[in-house]
CSV table of C-alpha atoms and ligand atoms in Angstrom, one decimal:
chain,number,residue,atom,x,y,z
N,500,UNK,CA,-25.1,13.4,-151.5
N,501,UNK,CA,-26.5,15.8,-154.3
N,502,UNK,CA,-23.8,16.3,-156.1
N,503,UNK,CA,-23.2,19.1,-159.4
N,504,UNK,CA,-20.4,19.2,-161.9
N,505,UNK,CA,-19.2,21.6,-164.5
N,506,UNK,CA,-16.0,21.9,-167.2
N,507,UNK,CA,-14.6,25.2,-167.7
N,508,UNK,CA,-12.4,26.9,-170.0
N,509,UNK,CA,-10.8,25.0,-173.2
N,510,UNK,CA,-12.3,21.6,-173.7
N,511,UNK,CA,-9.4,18.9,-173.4
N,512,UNK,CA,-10.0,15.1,-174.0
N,513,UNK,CA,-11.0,13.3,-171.3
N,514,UNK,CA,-13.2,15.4,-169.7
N,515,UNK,CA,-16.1,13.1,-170.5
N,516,UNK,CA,-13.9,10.2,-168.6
N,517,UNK,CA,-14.1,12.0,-165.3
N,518,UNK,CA,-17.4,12.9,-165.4
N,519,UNK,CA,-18.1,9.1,-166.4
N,520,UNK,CA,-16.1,7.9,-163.2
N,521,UNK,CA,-17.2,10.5,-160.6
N,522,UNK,CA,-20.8,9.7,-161.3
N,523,UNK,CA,-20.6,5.5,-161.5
N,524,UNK,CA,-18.5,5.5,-158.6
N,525,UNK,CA,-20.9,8.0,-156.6
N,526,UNK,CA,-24.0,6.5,-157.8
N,527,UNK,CA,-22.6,2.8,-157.4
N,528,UNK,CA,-20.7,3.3,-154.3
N,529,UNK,CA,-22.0,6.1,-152.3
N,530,UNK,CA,-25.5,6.1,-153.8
N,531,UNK,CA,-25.4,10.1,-155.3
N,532,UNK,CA,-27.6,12.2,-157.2
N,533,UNK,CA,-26.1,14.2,-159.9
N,534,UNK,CA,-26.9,17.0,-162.3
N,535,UNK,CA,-24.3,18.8,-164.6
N,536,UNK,CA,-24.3,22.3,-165.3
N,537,UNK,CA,-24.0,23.4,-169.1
N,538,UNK,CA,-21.2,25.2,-170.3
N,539,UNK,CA,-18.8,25.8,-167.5
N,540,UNK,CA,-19.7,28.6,-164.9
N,541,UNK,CA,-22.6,30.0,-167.5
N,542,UNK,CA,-24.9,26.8,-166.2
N,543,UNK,CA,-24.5,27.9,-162.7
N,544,UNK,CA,-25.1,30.9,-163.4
N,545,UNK,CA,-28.2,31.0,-165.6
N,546,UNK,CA,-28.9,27.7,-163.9
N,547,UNK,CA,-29.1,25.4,-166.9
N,548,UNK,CA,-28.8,21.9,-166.2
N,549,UNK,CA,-28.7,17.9,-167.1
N,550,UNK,CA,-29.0,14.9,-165.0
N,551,UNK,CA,-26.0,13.3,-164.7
N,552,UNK,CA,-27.2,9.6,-164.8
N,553,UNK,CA,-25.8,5.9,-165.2
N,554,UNK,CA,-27.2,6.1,-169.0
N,555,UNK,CA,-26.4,9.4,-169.8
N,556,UNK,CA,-22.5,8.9,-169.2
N,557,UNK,CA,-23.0,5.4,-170.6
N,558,UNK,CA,-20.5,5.6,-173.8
N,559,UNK,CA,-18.6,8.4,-173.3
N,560,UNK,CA,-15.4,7.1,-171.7
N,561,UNK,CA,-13.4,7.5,-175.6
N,562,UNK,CA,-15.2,10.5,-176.6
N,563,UNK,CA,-13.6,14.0,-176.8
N,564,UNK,CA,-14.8,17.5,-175.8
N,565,UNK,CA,-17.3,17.5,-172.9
N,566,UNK,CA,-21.1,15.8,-172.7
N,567,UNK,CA,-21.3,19.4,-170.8
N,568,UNK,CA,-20.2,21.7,-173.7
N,569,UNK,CA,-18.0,24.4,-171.8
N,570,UNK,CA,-17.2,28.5,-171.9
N,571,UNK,CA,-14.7,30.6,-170.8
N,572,UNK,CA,-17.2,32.7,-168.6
N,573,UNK,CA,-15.6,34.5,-165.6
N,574,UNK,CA,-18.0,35.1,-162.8
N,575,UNK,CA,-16.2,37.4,-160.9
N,576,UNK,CA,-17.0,40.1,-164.2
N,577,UNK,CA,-20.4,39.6,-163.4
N,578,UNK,CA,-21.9,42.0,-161.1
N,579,UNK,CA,-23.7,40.4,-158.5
N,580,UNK,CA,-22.2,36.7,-159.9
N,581,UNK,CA,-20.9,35.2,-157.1
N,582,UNK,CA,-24.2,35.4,-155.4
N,583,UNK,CA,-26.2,34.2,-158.7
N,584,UNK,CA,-23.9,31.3,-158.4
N,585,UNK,CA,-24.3,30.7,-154.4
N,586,UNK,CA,-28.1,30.6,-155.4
N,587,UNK,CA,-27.8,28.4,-158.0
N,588,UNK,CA,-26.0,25.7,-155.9
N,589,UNK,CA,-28.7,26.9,-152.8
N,590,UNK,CA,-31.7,26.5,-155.3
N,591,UNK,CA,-30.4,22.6,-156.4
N,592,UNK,CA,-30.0,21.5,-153.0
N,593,UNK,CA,-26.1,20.6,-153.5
N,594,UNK,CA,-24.0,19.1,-151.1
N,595,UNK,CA,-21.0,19.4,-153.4
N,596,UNK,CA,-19.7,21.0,-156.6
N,597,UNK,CA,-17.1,19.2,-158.6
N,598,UNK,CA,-14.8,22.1,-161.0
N,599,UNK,CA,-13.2,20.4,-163.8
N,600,UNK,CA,-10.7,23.0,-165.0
N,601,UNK,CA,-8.0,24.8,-165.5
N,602,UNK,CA,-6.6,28.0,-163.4
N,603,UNK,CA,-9.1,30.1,-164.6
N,604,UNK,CA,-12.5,27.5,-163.6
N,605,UNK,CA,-10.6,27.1,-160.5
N,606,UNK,CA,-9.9,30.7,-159.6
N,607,UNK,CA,-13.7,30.9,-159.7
N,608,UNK,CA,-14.2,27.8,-157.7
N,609,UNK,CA,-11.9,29.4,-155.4
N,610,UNK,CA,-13.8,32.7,-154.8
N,611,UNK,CA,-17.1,30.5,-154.1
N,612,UNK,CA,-14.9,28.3,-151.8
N,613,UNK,CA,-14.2,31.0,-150.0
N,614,UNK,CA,-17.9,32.1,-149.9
N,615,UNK,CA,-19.0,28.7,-148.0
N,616,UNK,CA,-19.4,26.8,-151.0
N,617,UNK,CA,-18.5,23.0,-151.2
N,618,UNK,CA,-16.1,22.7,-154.4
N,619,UNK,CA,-13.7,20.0,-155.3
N,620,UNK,CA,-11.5,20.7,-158.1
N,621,UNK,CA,-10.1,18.3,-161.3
N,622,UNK,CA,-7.3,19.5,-163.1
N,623,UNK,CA,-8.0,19.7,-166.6
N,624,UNK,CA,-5.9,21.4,-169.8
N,625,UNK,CA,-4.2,20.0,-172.2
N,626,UNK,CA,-1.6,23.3,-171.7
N,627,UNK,CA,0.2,20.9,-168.3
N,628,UNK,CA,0.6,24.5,-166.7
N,629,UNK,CA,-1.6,23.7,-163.1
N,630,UNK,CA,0.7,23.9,-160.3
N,631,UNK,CA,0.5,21.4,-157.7
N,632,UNK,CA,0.3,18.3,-160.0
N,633,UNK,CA,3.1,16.5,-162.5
N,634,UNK,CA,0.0,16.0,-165.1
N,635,UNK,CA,-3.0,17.3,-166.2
N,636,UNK,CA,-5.4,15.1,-168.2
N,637,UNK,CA,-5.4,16.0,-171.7
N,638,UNK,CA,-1.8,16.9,-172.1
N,639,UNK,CA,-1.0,13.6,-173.2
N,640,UNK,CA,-3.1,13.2,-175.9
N,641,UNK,CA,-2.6,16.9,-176.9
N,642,UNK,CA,1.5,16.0,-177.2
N,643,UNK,CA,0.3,12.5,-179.4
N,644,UNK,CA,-1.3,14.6,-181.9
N,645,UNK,CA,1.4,17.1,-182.0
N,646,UNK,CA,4.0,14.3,-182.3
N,647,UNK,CA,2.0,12.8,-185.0
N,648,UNK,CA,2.1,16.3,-187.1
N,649,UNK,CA,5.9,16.7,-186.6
N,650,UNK,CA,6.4,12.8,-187.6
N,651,UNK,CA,4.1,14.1,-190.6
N,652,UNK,CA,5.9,17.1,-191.2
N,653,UNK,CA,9.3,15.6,-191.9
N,654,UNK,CA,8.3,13.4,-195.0
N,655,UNK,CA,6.7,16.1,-196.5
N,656,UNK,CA,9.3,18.6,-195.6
N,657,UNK,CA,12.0,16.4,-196.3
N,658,UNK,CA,10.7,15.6,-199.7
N,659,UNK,CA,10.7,19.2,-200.9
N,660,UNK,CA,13.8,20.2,-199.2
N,661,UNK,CA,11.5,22.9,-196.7
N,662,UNK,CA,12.3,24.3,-193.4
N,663,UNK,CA,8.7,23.3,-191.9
N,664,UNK,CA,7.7,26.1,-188.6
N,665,UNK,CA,5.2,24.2,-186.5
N,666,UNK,CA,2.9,26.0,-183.8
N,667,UNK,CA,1.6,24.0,-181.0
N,668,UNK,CA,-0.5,25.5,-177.9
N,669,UNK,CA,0.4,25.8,-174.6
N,670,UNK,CA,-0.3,29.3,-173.7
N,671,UNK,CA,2.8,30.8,-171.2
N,672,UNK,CA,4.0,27.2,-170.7
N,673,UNK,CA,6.0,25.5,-173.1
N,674,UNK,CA,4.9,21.6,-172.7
N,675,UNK,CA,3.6,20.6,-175.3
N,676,UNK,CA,6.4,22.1,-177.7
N,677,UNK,CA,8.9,20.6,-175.8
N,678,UNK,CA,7.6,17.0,-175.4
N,679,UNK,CA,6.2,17.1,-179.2
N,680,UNK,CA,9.4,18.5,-180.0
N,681,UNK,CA,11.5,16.2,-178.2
N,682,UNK,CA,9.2,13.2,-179.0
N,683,UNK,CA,9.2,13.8,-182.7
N,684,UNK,CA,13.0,14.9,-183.0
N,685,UNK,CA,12.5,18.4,-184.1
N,686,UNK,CA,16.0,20.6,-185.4
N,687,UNK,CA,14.5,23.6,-182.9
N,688,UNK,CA,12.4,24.1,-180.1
N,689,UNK,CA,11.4,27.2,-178.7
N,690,UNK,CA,9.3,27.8,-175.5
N,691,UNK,CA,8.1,30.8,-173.9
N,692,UNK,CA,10.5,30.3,-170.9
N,693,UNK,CA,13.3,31.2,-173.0
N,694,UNK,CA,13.9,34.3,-175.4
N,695,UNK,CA,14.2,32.7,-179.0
N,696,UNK,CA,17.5,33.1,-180.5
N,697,UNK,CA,17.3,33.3,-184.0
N,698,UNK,CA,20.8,33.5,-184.8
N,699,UNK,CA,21.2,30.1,-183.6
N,700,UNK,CA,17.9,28.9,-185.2
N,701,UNK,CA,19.3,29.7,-188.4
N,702,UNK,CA,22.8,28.8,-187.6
N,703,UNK,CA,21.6,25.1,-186.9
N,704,UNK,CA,19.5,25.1,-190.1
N,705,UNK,CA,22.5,25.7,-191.8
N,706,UNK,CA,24.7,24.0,-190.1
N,707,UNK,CA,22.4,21.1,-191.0
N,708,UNK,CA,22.4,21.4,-194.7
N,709,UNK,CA,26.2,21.8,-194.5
N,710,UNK,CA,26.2,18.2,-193.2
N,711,UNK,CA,23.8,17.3,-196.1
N,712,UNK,CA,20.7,16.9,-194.8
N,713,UNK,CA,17.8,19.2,-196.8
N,714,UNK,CA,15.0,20.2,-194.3
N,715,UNK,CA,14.6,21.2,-190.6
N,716,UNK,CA,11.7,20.5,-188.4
N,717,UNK,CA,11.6,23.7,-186.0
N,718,UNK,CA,8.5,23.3,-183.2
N,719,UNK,CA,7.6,26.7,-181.5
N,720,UNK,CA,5.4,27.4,-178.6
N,721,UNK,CA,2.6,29.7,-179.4
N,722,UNK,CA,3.5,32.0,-176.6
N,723,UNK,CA,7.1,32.3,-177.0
N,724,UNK,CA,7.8,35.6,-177.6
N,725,UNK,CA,8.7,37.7,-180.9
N,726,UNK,CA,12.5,38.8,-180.6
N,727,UNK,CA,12.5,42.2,-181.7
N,728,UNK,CA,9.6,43.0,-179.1
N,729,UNK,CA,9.5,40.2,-176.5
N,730,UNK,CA,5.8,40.4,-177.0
N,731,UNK,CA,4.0,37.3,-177.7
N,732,UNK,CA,2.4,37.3,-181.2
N,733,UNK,CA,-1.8,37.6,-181.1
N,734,UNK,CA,-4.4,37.5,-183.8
N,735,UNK,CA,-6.1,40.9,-182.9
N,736,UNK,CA,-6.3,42.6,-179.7
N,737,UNK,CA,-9.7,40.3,-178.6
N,738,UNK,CA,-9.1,39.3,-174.9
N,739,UNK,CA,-11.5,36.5,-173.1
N,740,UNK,CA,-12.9,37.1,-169.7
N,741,UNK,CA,-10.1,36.4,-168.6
N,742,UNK,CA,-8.0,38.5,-169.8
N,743,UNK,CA,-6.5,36.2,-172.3
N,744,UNK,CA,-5.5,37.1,-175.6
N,745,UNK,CA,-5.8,34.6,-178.5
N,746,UNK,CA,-2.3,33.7,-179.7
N,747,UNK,CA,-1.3,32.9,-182.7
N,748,UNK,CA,1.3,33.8,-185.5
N,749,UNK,CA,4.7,33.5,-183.9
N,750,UNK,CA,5.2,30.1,-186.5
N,751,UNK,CA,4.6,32.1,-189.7
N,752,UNK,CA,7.1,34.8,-188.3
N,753,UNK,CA,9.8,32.7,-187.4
N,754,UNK,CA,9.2,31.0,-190.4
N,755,UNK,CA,9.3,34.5,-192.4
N,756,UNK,CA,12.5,35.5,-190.7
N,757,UNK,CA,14.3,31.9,-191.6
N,758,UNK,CA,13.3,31.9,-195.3
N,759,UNK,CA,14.3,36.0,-195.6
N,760,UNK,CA,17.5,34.6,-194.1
N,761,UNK,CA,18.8,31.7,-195.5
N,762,UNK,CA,17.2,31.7,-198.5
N,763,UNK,CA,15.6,28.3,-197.4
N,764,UNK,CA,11.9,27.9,-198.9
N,765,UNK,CA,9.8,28.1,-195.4
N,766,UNK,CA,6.4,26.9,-194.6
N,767,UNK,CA,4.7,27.9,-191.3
N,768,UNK,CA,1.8,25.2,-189.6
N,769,UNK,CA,-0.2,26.2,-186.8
N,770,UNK,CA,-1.8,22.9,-185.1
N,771,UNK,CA,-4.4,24.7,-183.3
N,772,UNK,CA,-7.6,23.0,-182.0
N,773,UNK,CA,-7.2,20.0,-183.3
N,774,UNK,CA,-4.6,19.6,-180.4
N,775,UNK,CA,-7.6,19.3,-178.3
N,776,UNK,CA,-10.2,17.6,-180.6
N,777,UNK,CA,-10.7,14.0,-180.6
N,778,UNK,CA,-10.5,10.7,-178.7
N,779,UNK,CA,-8.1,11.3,-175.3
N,780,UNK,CA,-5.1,8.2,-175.0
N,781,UNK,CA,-5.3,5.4,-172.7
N,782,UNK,CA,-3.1,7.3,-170.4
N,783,UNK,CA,-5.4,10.1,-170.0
N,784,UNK,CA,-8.4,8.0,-170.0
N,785,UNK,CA,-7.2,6.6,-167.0
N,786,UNK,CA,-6.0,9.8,-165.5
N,787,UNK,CA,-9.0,11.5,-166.2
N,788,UNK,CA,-10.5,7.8,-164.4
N,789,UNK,CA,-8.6,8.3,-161.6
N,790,UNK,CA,-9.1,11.8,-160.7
N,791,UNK,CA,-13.0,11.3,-161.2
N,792,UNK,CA,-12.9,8.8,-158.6
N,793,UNK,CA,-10.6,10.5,-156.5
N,794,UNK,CA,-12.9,14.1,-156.8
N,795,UNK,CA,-16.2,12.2,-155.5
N,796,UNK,CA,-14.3,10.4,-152.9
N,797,UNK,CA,-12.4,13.8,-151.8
N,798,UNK,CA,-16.4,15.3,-151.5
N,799,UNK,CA,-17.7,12.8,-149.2
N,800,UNK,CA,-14.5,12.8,-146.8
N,801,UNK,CA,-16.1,16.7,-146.8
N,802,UNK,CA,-12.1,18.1,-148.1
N,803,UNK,CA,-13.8,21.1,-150.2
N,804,UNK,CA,-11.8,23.8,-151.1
N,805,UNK,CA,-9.5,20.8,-152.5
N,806,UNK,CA,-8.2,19.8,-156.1
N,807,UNK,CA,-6.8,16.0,-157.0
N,808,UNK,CA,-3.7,15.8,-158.0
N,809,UNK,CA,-1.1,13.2,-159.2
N,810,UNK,CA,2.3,13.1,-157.5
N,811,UNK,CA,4.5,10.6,-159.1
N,812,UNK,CA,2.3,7.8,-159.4
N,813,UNK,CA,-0.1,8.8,-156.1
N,814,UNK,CA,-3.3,10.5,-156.8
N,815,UNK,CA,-4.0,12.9,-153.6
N,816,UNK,CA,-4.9,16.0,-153.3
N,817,UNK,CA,-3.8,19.8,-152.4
N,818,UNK,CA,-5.8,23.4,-151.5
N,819,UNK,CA,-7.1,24.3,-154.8
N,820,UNK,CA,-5.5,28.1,-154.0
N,821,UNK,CA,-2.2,26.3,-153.6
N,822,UNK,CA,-2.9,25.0,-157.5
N,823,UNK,CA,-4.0,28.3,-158.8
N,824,UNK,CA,-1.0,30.3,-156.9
N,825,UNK,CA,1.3,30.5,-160.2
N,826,UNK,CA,1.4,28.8,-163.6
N,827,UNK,CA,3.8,25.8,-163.3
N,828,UNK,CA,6.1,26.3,-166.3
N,829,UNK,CA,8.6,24.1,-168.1
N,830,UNK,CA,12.1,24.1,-165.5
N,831,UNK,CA,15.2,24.2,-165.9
N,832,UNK,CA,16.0,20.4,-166.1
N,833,UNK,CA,14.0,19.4,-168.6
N,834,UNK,CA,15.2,22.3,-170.7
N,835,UNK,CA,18.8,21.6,-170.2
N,836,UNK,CA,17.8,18.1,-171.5
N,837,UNK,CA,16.5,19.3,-175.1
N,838,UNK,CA,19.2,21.7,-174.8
N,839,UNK,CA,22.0,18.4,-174.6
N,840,UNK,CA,20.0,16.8,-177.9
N,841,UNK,CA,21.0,20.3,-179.5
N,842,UNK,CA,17.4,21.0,-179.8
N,843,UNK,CA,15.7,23.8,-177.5
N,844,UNK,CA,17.2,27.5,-178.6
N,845,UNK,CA,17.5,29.4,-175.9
N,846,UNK,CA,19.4,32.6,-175.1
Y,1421,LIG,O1,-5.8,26.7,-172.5
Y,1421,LIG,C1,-5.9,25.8,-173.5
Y,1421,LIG,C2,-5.8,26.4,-174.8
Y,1421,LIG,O2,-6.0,25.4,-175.8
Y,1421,LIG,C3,-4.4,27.1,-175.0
Y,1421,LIG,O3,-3.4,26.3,-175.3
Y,1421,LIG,C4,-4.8,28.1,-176.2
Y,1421,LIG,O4,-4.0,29.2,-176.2
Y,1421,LIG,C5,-6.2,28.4,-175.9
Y,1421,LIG,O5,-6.7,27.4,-175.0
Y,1421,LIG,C6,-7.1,28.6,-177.1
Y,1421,LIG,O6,-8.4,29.0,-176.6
Y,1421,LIG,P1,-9.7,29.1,-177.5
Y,1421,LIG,O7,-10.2,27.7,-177.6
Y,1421,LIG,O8,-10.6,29.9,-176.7
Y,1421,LIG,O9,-9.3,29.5,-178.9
């Protein structure tokens, strides 16, 4: 088989392990040629392209971002891109394309599914918001780093008596606050399935010093939503092709509504990219292994129009239009979980 790859969207660690494991195990076991498209669904459609090789993937099992660089470029705005892309894959003589991506790189995948064309989808973003599998690869490692910072956060904010506001990602979903949160034993969480209640934000920060004890660690989502509006705080109105806004800021106004009222000196920290830079964990090394593996395999059994997924500890797979229907947000379970440790705030 002739086979292409591509990573769209937000790069996420691991994404060089399943492009690793999809080309040894095609080239070793099913004897495939590969070439990868260069930054998401911008390769395919200015046809730029790499040969995917035994020694070009050699060495990049620990490595973060993508041997592929990526872009968040939507096809479907293009006019006539769908059938610059069809050509693309026509003109390279593929017998498969494997997505690795998120909902958006999938919703594209989708459309040219739909069109004839052979995809086979990974699911890839650090945000865990895919529906149709328990895990994404990435998430783990994003949720490491972020449980690192809030371990950080409370010497520092302990040692100068601080309230410390911490922004992690997650765009509409509220994983990685929550596990970070839960993980690293924060006063507050707040997620964007739940309006915040600041009331009770404060109330616990108070509460807390009452009892003696001078900080509080509170870990917000970057898309829970401002009280006063229930909009979701964004750095300028700049959408991406997707639509997508870039959000950022609800830490340093919860953090300016805590210190204006308790009095408590406040300090906001937004974790940003460096949620998604760097070396992915064993676990999502092996993840990202797995579903590599699995993606090639799924292509020569001919299942296109297919993503892998992990259910419990299973890797199979499910109709990537299934995994693209609706964001898979944080329930109500895990929620009621934090909210037992007295630490999600929720209305
Ligand atoms: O979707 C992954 C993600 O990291 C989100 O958590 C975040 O909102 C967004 O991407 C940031 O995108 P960009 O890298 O384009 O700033």
């Amino acid at each position: 088989m002739r086979v292409g790859i591509l990573t769209g969207g937000g790069d996420c660690p691991g994404l060089n392990a399943v492009i690793r494991a999809a080309v040894r195990k095609g080239i070793f076991h099913y004897g495939d040629d590969f070439i990868g498209f260069m930054e998401g669904w911008r390769g395919v459609l200015d046809d730029k392209t790499m040969p995917l090789t035994i020694e070009s993937v050699s060495g990049i099992l620990q490595l973060g971002g993508t041997i592929l660089r990526t872009s968040r470029t939507n096809v479907r705005k293009k006019p006539g891109g769908i059938e610059q892309c069809i050509a693309t894959i026509q003109r390279n003589k593929l017998d498969a394309l494997i997505t690795i991506g998120g909902d958006d790189t999938q919703g594209v995948a989708n459309a040219l599914v739909e069109k004839g064309v052979p995809c086979v989808g990974v699911p890839k973003t650090i945000d865990n918001d895919l529906s149709g599998t328990d895990v994404c690869f990435g998430f783990d490692t994003a949720v490491s780093i972020a449980t690192e910072a809030v371990d950080r956060l409370h010497t520092t904010a302990e040692a100068h008596s601080r309230v410390i506001v911490c922004e992690v990602m997650g765009r509409d979903a509220g994983w990685i606050a929550l596990y970070s949160g839960i993980a690293g034993g924060a006063d507050a969480i707040l997620v964007p399935e739940k309006p915040i209640d600041l009331e009770m934000v404060i109330a616990r920060i108070k509460e807390r010093r009452a009892r003696g004890k001078f900080f509080s660690i509170v870990v917000v989502a970057e898309g829970a939503k401002m009280p006063a509006s229930g909009e979701v705080a964004t750095h300028g109105k700049v959408v991406d092709e997707f639509g997508h806004a870039r959000l950022l800021g609800i830490g340093q106004y919860v953090a300016d509504e805590i210190e204006k009222r308790t009095g408590f000196e406040t300090r906001a920290v937004n974790l940003g990219h460096t949620q998604r830079g760097g070396t992915p964990t064993a676990f999502d090394r092996m993840l990202a292994t797995r579903y590599g593996s699995a993606a090639i395999d799924l292509a020569h059994k001919g299942k296109f129009g297919r993503i892998v997924v992990l259910r419990g500890r299973e890797i199979t797979d499910i109709p990537l239009a299934d995994a693209i229907a609706k964001n898979r947000i944080v329930g109500d379970e895990l929620l009621e979980l934090a909210s037992g440790l007295q630490a999600v705030i929720k209305k």
